[in-house]
CSV table of N, CA, C and O in Angstrom, one decimal:
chain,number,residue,atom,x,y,z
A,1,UNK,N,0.8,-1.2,0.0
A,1,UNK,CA,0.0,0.0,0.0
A,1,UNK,C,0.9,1.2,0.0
A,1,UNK,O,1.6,1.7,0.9
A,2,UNK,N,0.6,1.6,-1.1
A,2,UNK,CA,1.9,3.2,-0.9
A,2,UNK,C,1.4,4.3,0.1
A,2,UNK,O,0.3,4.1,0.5
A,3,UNK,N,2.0,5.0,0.6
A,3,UNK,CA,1.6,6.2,1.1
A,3,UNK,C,2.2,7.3,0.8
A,3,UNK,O,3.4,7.4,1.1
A,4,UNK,N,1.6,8.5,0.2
A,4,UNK,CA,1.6,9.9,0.4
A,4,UNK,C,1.6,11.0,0.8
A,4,UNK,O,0.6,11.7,1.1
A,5,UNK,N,3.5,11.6,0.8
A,5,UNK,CA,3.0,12.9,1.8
A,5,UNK,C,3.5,14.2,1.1
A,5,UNK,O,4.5,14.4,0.5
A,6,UNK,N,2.7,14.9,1.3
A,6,UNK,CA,2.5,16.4,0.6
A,6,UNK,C,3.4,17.3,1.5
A,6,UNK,O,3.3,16.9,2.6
A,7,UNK,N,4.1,18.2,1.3
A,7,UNK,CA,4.4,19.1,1.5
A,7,UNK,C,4.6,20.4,0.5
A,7,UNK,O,4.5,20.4,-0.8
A,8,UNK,N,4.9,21.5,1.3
A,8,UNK,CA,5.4,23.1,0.2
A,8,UNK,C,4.5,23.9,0.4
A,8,UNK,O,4.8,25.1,0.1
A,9,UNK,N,3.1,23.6,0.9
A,9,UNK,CA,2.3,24.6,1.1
A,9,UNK,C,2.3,25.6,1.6
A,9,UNK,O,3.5,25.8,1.9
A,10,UNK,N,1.6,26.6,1.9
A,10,UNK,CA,1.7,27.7,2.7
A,10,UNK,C,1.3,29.2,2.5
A,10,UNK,O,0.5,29.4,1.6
A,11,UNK,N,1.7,30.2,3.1
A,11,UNK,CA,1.0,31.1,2.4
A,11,UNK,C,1.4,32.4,1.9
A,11,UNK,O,1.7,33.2,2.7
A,12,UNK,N,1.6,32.8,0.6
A,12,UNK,CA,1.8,33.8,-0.5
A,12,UNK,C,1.0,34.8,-1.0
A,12,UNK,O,-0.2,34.8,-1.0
A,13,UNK,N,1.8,35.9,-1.5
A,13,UNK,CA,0.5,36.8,-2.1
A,13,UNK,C,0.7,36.6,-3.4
A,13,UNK,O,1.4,36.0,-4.1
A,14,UNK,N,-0.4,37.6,-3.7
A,14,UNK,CA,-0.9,37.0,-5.2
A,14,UNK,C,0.3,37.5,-6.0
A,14,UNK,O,1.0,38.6,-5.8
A,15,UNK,N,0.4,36.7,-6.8
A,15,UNK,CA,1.7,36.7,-8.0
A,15,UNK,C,2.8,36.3,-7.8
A,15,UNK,O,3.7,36.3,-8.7
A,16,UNK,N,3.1,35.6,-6.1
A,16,UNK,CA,4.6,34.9,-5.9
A,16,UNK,C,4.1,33.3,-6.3
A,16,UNK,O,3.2,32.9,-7.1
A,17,UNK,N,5.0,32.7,-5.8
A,17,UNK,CA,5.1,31.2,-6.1
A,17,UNK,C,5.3,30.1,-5.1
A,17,UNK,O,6.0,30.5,-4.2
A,18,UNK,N,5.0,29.1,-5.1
A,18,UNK,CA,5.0,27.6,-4.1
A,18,UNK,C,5.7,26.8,-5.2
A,18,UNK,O,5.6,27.2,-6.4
A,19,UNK,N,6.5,25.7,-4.8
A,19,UNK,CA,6.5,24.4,-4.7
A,19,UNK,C,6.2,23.1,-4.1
A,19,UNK,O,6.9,22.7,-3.1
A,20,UNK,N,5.2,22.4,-4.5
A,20,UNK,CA,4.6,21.9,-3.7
A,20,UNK,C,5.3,20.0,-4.2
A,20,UNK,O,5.3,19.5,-5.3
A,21,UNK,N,5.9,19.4,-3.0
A,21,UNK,CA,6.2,17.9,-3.2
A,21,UNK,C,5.6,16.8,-2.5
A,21,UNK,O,5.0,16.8,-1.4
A,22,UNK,N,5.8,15.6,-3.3
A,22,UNK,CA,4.8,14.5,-2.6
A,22,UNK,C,5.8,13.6,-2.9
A,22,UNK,O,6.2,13.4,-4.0
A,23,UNK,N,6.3,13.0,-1.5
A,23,UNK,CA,7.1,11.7,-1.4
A,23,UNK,C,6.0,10.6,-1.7
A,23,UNK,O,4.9,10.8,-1.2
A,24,UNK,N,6.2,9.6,-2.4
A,24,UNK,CA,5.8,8.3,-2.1
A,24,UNK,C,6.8,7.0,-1.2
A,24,UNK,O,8.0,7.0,-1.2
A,25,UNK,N,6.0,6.0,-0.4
A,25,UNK,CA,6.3,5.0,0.0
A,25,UNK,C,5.3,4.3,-0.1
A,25,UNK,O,4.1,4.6,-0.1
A,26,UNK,N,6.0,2.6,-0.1
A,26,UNK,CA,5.5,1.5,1.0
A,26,UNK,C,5.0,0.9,-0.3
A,26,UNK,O,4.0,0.1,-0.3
A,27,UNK,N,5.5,1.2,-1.5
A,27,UNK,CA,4.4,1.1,-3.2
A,27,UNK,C,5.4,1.5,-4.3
A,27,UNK,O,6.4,2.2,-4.4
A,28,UNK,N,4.6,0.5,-5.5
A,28,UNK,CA,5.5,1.0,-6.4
A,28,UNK,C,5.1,2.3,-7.0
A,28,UNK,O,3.9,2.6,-7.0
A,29,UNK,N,6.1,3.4,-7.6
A,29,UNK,CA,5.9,4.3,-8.2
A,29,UNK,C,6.3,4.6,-9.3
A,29,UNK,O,5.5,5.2,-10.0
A,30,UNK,N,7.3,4.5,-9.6
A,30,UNK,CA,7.7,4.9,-11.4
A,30,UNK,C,7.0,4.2,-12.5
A,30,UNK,O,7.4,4.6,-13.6
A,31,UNK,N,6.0,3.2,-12.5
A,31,UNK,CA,5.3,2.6,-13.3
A,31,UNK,C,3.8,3.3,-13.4
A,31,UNK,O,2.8,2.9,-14.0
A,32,UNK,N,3.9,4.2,-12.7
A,32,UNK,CA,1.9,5.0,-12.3
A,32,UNK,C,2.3,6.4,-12.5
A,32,UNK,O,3.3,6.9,-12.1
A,33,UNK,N,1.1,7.1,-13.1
A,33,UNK,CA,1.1,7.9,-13.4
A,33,UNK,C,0.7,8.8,-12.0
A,33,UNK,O,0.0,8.4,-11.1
A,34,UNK,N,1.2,9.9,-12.2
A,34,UNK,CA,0.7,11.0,-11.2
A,34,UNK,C,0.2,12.3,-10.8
A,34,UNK,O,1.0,13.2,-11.0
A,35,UNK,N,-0.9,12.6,-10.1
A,35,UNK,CA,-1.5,13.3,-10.6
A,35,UNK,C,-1.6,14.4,-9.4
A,35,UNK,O,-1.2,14.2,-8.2
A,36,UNK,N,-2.3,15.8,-9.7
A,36,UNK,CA,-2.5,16.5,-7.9
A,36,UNK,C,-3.5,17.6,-8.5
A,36,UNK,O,-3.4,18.4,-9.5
A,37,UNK,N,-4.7,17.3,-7.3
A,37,UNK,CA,-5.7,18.1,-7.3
A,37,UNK,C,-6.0,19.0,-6.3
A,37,UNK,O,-5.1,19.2,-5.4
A,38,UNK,N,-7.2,19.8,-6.1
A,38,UNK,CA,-7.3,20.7,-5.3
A,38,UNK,C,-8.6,20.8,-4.4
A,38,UNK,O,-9.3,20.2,-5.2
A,39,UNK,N,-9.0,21.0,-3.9
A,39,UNK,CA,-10.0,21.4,-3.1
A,39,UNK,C,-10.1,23.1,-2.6
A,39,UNK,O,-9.2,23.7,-2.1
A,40,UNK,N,-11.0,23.4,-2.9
A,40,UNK,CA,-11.3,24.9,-1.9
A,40,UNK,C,-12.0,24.9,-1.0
A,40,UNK,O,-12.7,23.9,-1.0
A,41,UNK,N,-12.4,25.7,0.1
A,41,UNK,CA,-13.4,25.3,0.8
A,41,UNK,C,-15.0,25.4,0.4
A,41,UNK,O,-15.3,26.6,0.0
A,42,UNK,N,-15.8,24.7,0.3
A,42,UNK,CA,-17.4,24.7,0.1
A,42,UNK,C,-17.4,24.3,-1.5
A,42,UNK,O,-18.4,24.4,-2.1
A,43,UNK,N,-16.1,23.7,-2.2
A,43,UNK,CA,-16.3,23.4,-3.3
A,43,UNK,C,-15.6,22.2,-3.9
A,43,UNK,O,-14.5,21.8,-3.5
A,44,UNK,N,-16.4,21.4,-5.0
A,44,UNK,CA,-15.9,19.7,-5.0
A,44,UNK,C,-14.3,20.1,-5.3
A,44,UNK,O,-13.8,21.2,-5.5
A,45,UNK,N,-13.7,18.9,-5.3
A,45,UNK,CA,-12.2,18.2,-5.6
A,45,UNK,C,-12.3,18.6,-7.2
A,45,UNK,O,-13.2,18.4,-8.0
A,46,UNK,N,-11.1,19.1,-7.4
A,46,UNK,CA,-11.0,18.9,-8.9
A,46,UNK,C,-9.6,18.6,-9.3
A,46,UNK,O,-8.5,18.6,-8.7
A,47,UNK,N,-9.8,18.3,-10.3
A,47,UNK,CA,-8.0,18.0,-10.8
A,47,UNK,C,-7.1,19.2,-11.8
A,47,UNK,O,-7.6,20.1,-12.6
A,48,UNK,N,-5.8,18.8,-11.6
A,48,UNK,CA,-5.3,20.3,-11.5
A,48,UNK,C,-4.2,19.9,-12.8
A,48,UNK,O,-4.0,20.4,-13.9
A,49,UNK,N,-3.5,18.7,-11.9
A,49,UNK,CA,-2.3,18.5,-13.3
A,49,UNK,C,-1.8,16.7,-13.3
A,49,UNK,O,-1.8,16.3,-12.1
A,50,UNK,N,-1.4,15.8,-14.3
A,50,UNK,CA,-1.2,14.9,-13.9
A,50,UNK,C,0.1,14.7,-15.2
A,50,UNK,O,0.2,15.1,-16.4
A,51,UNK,N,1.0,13.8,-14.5
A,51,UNK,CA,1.8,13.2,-15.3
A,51,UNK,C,2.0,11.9,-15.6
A,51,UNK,O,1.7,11.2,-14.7
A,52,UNK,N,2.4,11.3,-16.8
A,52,UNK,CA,2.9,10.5,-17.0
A,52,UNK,C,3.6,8.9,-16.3
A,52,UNK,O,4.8,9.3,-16.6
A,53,UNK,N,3.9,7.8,-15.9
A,53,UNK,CA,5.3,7.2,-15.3
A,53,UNK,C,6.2,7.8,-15.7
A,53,UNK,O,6.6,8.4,-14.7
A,54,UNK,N,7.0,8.1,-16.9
A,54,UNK,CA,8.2,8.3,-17.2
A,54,UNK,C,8.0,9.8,-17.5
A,54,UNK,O,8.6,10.0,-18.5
A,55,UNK,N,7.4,10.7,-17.1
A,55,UNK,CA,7.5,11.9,-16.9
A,55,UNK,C,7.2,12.5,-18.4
A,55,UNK,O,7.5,13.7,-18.4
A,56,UNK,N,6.9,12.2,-19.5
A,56,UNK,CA,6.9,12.2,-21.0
A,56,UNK,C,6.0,12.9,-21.4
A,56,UNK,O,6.1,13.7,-22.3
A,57,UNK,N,4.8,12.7,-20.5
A,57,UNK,CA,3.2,12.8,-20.8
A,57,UNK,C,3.0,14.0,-19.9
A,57,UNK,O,3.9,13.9,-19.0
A,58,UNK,N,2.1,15.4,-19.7
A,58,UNK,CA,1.4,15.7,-18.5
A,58,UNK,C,0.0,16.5,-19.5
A,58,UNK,O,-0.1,16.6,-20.8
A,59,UNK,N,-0.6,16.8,-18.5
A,59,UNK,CA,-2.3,16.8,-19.0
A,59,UNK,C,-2.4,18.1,-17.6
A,59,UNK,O,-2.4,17.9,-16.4
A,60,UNK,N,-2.7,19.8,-18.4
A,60,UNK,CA,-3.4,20.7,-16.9
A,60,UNK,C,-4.8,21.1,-16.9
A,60,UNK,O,-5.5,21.0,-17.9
A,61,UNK,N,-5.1,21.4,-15.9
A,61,UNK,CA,-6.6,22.0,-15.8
A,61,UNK,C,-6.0,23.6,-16.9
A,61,UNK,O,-5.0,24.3,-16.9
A,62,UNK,N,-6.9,23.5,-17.5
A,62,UNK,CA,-7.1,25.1,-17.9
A,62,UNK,C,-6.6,26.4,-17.3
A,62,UNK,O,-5.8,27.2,-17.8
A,63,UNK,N,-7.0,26.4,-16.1
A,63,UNK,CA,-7.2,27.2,-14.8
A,63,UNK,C,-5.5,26.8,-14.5
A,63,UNK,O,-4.9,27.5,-13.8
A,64,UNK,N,-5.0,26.0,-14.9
A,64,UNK,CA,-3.3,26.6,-14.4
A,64,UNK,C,-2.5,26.8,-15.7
A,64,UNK,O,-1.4,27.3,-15.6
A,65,UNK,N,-2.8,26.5,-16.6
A,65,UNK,CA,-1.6,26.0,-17.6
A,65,UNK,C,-1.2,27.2,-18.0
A,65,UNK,O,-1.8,28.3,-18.4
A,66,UNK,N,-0.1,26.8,-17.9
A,66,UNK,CA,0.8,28.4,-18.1
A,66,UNK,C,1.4,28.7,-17.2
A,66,UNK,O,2.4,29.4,-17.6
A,67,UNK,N,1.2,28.6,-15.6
A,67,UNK,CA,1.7,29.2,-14.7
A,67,UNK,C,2.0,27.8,-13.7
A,67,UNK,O,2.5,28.0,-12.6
A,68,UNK,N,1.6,26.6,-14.0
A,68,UNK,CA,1.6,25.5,-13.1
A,68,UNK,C,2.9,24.6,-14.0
A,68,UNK,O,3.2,25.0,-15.2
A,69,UNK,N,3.7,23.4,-13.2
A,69,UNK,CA,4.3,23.2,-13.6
A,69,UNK,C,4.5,21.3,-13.4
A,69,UNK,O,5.6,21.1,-13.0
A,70,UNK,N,3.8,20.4,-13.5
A,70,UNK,CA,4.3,19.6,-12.7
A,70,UNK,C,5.7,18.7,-13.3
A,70,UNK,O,6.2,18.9,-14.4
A,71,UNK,N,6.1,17.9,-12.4
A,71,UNK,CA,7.3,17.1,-12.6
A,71,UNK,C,7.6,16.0,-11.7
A,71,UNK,O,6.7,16.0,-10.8
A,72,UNK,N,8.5,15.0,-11.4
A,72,UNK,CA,8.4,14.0,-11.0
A,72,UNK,C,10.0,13.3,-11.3
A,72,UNK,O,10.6,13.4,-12.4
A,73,UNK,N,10.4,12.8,-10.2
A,73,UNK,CA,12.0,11.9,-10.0
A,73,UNK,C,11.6,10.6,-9.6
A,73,UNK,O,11.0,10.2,-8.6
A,74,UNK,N,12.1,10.1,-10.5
A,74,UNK,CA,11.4,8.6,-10.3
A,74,UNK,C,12.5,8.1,-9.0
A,74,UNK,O,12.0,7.4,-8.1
A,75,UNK,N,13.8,8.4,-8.9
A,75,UNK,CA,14.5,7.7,-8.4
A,75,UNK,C,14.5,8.3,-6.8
A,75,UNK,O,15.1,7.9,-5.8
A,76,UNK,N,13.6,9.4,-7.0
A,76,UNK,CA,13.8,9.8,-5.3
A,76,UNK,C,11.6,9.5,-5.1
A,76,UNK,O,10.9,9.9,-4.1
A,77,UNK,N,11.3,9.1,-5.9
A,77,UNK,CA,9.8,8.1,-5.9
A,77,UNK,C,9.0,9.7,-5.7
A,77,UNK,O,8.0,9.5,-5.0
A,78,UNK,N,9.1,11.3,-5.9
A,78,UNK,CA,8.9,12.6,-5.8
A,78,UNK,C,8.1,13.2,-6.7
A,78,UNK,O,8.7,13.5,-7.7
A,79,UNK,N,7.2,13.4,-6.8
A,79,UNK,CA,6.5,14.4,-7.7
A,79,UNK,C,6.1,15.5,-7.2
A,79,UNK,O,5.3,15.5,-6.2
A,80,UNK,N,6.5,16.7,-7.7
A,80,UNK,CA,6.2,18.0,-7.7
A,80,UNK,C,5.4,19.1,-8.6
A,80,UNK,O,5.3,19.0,-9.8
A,81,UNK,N,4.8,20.0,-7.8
A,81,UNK,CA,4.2,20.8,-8.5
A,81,UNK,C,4.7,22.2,-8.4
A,81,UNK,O,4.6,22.7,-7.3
A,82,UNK,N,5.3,23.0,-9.6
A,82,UNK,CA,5.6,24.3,-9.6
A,82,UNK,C,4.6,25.0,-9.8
A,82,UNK,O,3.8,24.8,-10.7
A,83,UNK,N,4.5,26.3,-8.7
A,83,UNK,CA,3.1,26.9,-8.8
A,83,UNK,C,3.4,28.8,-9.3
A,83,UNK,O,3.4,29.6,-8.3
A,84,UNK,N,3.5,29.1,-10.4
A,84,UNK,CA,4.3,30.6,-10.1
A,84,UNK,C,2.7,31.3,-10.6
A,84,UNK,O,1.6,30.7,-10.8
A,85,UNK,N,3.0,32.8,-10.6
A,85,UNK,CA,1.9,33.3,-10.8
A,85,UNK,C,0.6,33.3,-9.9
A,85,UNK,O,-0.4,33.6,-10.5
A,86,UNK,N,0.5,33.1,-9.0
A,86,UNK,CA,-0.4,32.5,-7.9
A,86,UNK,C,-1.4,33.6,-8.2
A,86,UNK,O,-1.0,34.7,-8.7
A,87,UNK,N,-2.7,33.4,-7.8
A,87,UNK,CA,-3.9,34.6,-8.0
A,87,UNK,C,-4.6,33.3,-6.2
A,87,UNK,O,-4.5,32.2,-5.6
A,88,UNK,N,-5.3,34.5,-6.2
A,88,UNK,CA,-6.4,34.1,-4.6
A,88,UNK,C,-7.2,32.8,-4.9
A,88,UNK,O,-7.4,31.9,-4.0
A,89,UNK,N,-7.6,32.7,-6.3
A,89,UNK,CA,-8.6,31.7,-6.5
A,89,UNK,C,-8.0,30.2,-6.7
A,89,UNK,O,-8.6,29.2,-7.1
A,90,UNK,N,-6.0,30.3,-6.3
A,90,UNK,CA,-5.7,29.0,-6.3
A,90,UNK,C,-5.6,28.5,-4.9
A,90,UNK,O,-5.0,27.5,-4.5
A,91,UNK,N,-6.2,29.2,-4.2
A,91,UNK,CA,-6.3,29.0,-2.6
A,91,UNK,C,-7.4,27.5,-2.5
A,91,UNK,O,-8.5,27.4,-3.0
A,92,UNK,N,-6.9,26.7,-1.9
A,92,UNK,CA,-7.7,25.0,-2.1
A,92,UNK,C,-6.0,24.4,-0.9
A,92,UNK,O,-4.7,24.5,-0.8
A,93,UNK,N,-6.8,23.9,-0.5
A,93,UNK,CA,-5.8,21.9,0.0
A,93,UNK,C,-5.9,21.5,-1.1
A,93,UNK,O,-6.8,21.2,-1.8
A,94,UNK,N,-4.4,21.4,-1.3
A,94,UNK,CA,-3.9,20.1,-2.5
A,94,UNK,C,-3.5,18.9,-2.1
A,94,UNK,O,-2.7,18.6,-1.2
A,95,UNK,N,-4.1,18.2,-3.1
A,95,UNK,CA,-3.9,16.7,-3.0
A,95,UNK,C,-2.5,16.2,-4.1
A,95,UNK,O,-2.2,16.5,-5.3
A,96,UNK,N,-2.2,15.4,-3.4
A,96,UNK,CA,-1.4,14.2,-4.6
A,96,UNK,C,-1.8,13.0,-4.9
A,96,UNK,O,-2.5,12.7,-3.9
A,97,UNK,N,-1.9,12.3,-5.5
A,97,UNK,CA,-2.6,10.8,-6.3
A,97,UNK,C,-1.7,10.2,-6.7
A,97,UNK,O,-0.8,10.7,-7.4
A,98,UNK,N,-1.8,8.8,-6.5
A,98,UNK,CA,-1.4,7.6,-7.5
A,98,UNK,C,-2.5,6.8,-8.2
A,98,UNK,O,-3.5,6.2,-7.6
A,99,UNK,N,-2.2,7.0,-9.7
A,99,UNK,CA,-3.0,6.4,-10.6
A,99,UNK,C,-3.3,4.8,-10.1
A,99,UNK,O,-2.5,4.2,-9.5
A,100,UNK,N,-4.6,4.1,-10.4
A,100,UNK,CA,-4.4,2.5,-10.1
A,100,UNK,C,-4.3,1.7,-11.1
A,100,UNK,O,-4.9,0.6,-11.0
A,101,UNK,N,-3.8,1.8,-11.9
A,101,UNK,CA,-3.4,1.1,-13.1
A,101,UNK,C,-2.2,1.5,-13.6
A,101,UNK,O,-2.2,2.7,-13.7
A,102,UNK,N,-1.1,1.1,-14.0
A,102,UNK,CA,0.1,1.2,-14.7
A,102,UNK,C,0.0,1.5,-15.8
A,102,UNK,O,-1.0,1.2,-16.3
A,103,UNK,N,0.9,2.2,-16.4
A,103,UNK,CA,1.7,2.3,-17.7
A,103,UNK,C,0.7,2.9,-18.9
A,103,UNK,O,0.6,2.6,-20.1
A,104,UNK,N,-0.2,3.8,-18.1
A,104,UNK,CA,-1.0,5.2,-18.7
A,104,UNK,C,-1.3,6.5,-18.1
A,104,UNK,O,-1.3,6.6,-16.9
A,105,UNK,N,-1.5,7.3,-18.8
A,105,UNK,CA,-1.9,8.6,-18.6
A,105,UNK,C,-3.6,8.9,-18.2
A,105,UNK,O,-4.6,8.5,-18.8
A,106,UNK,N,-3.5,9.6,-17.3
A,106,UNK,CA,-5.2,10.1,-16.6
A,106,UNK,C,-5.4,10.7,-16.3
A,106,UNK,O,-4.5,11.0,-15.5
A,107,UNK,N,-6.9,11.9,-16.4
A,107,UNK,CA,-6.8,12.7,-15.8
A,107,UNK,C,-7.8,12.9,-14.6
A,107,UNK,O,-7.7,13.7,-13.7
A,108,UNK,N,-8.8,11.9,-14.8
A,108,UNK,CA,-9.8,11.7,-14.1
A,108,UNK,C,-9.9,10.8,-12.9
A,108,UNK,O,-9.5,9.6,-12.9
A,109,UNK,N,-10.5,11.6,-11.8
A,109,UNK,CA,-10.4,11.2,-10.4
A,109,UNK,C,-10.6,10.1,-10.3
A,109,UNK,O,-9.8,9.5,-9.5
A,110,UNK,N,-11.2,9.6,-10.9
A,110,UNK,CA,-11.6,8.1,-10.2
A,110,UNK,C,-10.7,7.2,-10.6
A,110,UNK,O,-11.0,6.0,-10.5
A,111,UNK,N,-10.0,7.4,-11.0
A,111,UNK,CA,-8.7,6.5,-11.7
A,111,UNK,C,-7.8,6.3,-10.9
A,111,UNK,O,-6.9,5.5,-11.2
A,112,UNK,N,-7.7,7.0,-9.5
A,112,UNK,CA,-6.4,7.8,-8.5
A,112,UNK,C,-7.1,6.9,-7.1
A,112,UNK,O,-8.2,6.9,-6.5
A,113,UNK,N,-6.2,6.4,-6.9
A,113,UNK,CA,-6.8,4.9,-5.7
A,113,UNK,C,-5.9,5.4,-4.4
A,113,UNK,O,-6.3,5.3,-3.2
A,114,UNK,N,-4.9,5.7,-4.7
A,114,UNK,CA,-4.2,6.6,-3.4
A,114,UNK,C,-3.8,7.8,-3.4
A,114,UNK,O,-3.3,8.4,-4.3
A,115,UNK,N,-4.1,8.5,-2.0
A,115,UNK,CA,-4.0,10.1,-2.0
A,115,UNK,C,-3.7,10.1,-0.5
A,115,UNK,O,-3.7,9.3,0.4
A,116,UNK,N,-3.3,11.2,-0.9
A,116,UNK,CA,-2.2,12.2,0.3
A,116,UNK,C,-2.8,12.8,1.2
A,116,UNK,O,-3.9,13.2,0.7
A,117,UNK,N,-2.6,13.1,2.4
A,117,UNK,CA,-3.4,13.9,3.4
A,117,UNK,C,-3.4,15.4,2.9
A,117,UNK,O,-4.2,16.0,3.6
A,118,UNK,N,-2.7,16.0,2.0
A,118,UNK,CA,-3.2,17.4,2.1
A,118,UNK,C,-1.7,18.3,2.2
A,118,UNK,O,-0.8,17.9,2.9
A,119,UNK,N,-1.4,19.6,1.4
A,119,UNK,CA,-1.0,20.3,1.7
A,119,UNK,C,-1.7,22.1,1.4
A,119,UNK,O,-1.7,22.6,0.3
A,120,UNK,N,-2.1,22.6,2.6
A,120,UNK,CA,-2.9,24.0,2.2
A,120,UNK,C,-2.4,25.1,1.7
A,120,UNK,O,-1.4,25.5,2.2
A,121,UNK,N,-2.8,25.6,0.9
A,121,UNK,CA,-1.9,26.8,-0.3
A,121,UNK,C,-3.2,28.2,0.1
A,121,UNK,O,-4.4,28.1,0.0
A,122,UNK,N,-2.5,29.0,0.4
A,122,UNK,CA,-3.2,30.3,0.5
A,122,UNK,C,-3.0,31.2,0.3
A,122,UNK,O,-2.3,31.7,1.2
A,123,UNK,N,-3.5,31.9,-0.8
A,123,UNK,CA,-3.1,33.2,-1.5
A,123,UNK,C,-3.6,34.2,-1.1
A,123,UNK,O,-4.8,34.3,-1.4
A,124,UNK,N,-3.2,35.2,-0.5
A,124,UNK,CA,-3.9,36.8,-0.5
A,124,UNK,C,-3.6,37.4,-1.5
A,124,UNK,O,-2.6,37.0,-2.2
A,125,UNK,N,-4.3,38.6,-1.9
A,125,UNK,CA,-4.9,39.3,-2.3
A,125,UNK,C,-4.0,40.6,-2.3
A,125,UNK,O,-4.5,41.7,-2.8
Protein backbone atom coordinates (compact mmCIF):
# COMPACT_ATOMS: atom_id res chain seq x y z
CA UNK A 1 0.00 0.00 0.00
CA UNK A 2 1.87 3.24 -0.95
CA UNK A 3 1.60 6.22 1.14
CA UNK A 4 1.63 9.86 0.40
CA UNK A 5 3.02 12.86 1.82
CA UNK A 6 2.48 16.41 0.61
CA UNK A 7 4.37 19.06 1.53
CA UNK A 8 5.41 23.06 0.23
CA UNK A 9 2.35 24.60 1.08
CA UNK A 10 1.71 27.65 2.65
CA UNK A 11 1.00 31.12 2.37
CA UNK A 12 1.79 33.83 -0.45
CA UNK A 13 0.55 36.77 -2.06
CA UNK A 14 -0.87 37.00 -5.16
CA UNK A 15 1.68 36.67 -7.96
CA UNK A 16 4.60 34.94 -5.90
CA UNK A 17 5.11 31.18 -6.15
CA UNK A 18 5.02 27.57 -4.11
CA UNK A 19 6.54 24.37 -4.74
CA UNK A 20 4.57 21.93 -3.66
CA UNK A 21 6.22 17.91 -3.20
CA UNK A 22 4.78 14.51 -2.56
CA UNK A 23 7.07 11.65 -1.42
CA UNK A 24 5.83 8.34 -2.10
CA UNK A 25 6.34 5.04 0.03
CA UNK A 26 5.52 1.49 0.96
CA UNK A 27 4.36 1.15 -3.25
CA UNK A 28 5.48 1.00 -6.41
CA UNK A 29 5.91 4.26 -8.22
CA UNK A 30 7.70 4.88 -11.43
CA UNK A 31 5.33 2.63 -13.29
CA UNK A 32 1.86 5.00 -12.33
CA UNK A 33 1.06 7.90 -13.39
CA UNK A 34 0.71 11.01 -11.20
CA UNK A 35 -1.47 13.26 -10.56
CA UNK A 36 -2.51 16.47 -7.87
CA UNK A 37 -5.66 18.08 -7.30
CA UNK A 38 -7.30 20.70 -5.28
CA UNK A 39 -10.00 21.42 -3.05
CA UNK A 40 -11.25 24.89 -1.89
CA UNK A 41 -13.43 25.30 0.83
CA UNK A 42 -17.39 24.73 0.08
CA UNK A 43 -16.33 23.41 -3.33
CA UNK A 44 -15.89 19.72 -5.00
CA UNK A 45 -12.21 18.25 -5.62
CA UNK A 46 -10.98 18.91 -8.89
CA UNK A 47 -7.95 17.97 -10.75
CA UNK A 48 -5.29 20.32 -11.49
CA UNK A 49 -2.33 18.49 -13.34
CA UNK A 50 -1.22 14.94 -13.95
CA UNK A 51 1.76 13.19 -15.31
CA UNK A 52 2.90 10.53 -17.03
CA UNK A 53 5.26 7.16 -15.25
CA UNK A 54 8.19 8.29 -17.17
CA UNK A 55 7.46 11.93 -16.95
CA UNK A 56 6.91 12.16 -21.04
CA UNK A 57 3.18 12.82 -20.77
CA UNK A 58 1.39 15.72 -18.50
CA UNK A 59 -2.31 16.80 -18.99
CA UNK A 60 -3.36 20.68 -16.89
CA UNK A 61 -6.58 21.96 -15.82
CA UNK A 62 -7.09 25.08 -17.89
CA UNK A 63 -7.23 27.24 -14.80
CA UNK A 64 -3.33 26.61 -14.39
CA UNK A 65 -1.58 25.98 -17.56
CA UNK A 66 0.82 28.37 -18.10
CA UNK A 67 1.75 29.23 -14.67
CA UNK A 68 1.61 25.48 -13.07
CA UNK A 69 4.30 23.18 -13.61
CA UNK A 70 4.31 19.60 -12.72
CA UNK A 71 7.30 17.08 -12.55
CA UNK A 72 8.44 14.01 -10.97
CA UNK A 73 11.95 11.86 -10.01
CA UNK A 74 11.38 8.60 -10.31
CA UNK A 75 14.45 7.72 -8.36
CA UNK A 76 13.83 9.80 -5.29
CA UNK A 77 9.76 8.15 -5.93
CA UNK A 78 8.88 12.56 -5.79
CA UNK A 79 6.49 14.38 -7.67
CA UNK A 80 6.24 18.02 -7.74
CA UNK A 81 4.24 20.76 -8.52
CA UNK A 82 5.62 24.34 -9.56
CA UNK A 83 3.15 26.91 -8.82
CA UNK A 84 4.29 30.57 -10.08
CA UNK A 85 1.91 33.30 -10.77
CA UNK A 86 -0.43 32.46 -7.92
CA UNK A 87 -3.94 34.62 -7.97
CA UNK A 88 -6.36 34.14 -4.61
CA UNK A 89 -8.56 31.65 -6.45
CA UNK A 90 -5.73 29.03 -6.29
CA UNK A 91 -6.30 28.99 -2.59
CA UNK A 92 -7.73 25.01 -2.12
CA UNK A 93 -5.80 21.86 -0.01
CA UNK A 94 -3.95 20.14 -2.48
CA UNK A 95 -3.85 16.70 -3.01
CA UNK A 96 -1.40 14.21 -4.65
CA UNK A 97 -2.65 10.83 -6.27
CA UNK A 98 -1.43 7.60 -7.48
CA UNK A 99 -3.03 6.39 -10.56
CA UNK A 100 -4.39 2.54 -10.15
CA UNK A 101 -3.35 1.09 -13.09
CA UNK A 102 0.12 1.22 -14.66
CA UNK A 103 1.72 2.25 -17.71
CA UNK A 104 -1.04 5.19 -18.69
CA UNK A 105 -1.86 8.64 -18.55
CA UNK A 106 -5.22 10.08 -16.62
CA UNK A 107 -6.77 12.71 -15.84
CA UNK A 108 -9.78 11.70 -14.07
CA UNK A 109 -10.43 11.22 -10.36
CA UNK A 110 -11.62 8.08 -10.16
CA UNK A 111 -8.65 6.48 -11.74
CA UNK A 112 -6.41 7.84 -8.54
CA UNK A 113 -6.82 4.88 -5.68
CA UNK A 114 -4.24 6.59 -3.44
CA UNK A 115 -4.00 10.06 -1.95
CA UNK A 116 -2.20 12.24 0.28
CA UNK A 117 -3.41 13.93 3.36
CA UNK A 118 -3.22 17.42 2.09
CA UNK A 119 -1.05 20.26 1.74
CA UNK A 120 -2.91 23.97 2.20
CA UNK A 121 -1.93 26.78 -0.33
CA UNK A 122 -3.19 30.27 0.47
CA UNK A 123 -3.06 33.16 -1.50
CA UNK A 124 -3.89 36.79 -0.52
CA UNK A 125 -4.86 39.26 -2.33
Amino acid sequence: QVQLVESGGGLVQAGGSLRLSCIASGGAFSIYAMGWFRQAPGKEREFVATISWIGSNTYYADSVKGRFTISRDNAKKTVYLQMNSLKPEDTALYYCARDTSAYRLTKAEGNFGSWGQGTQVTVSS
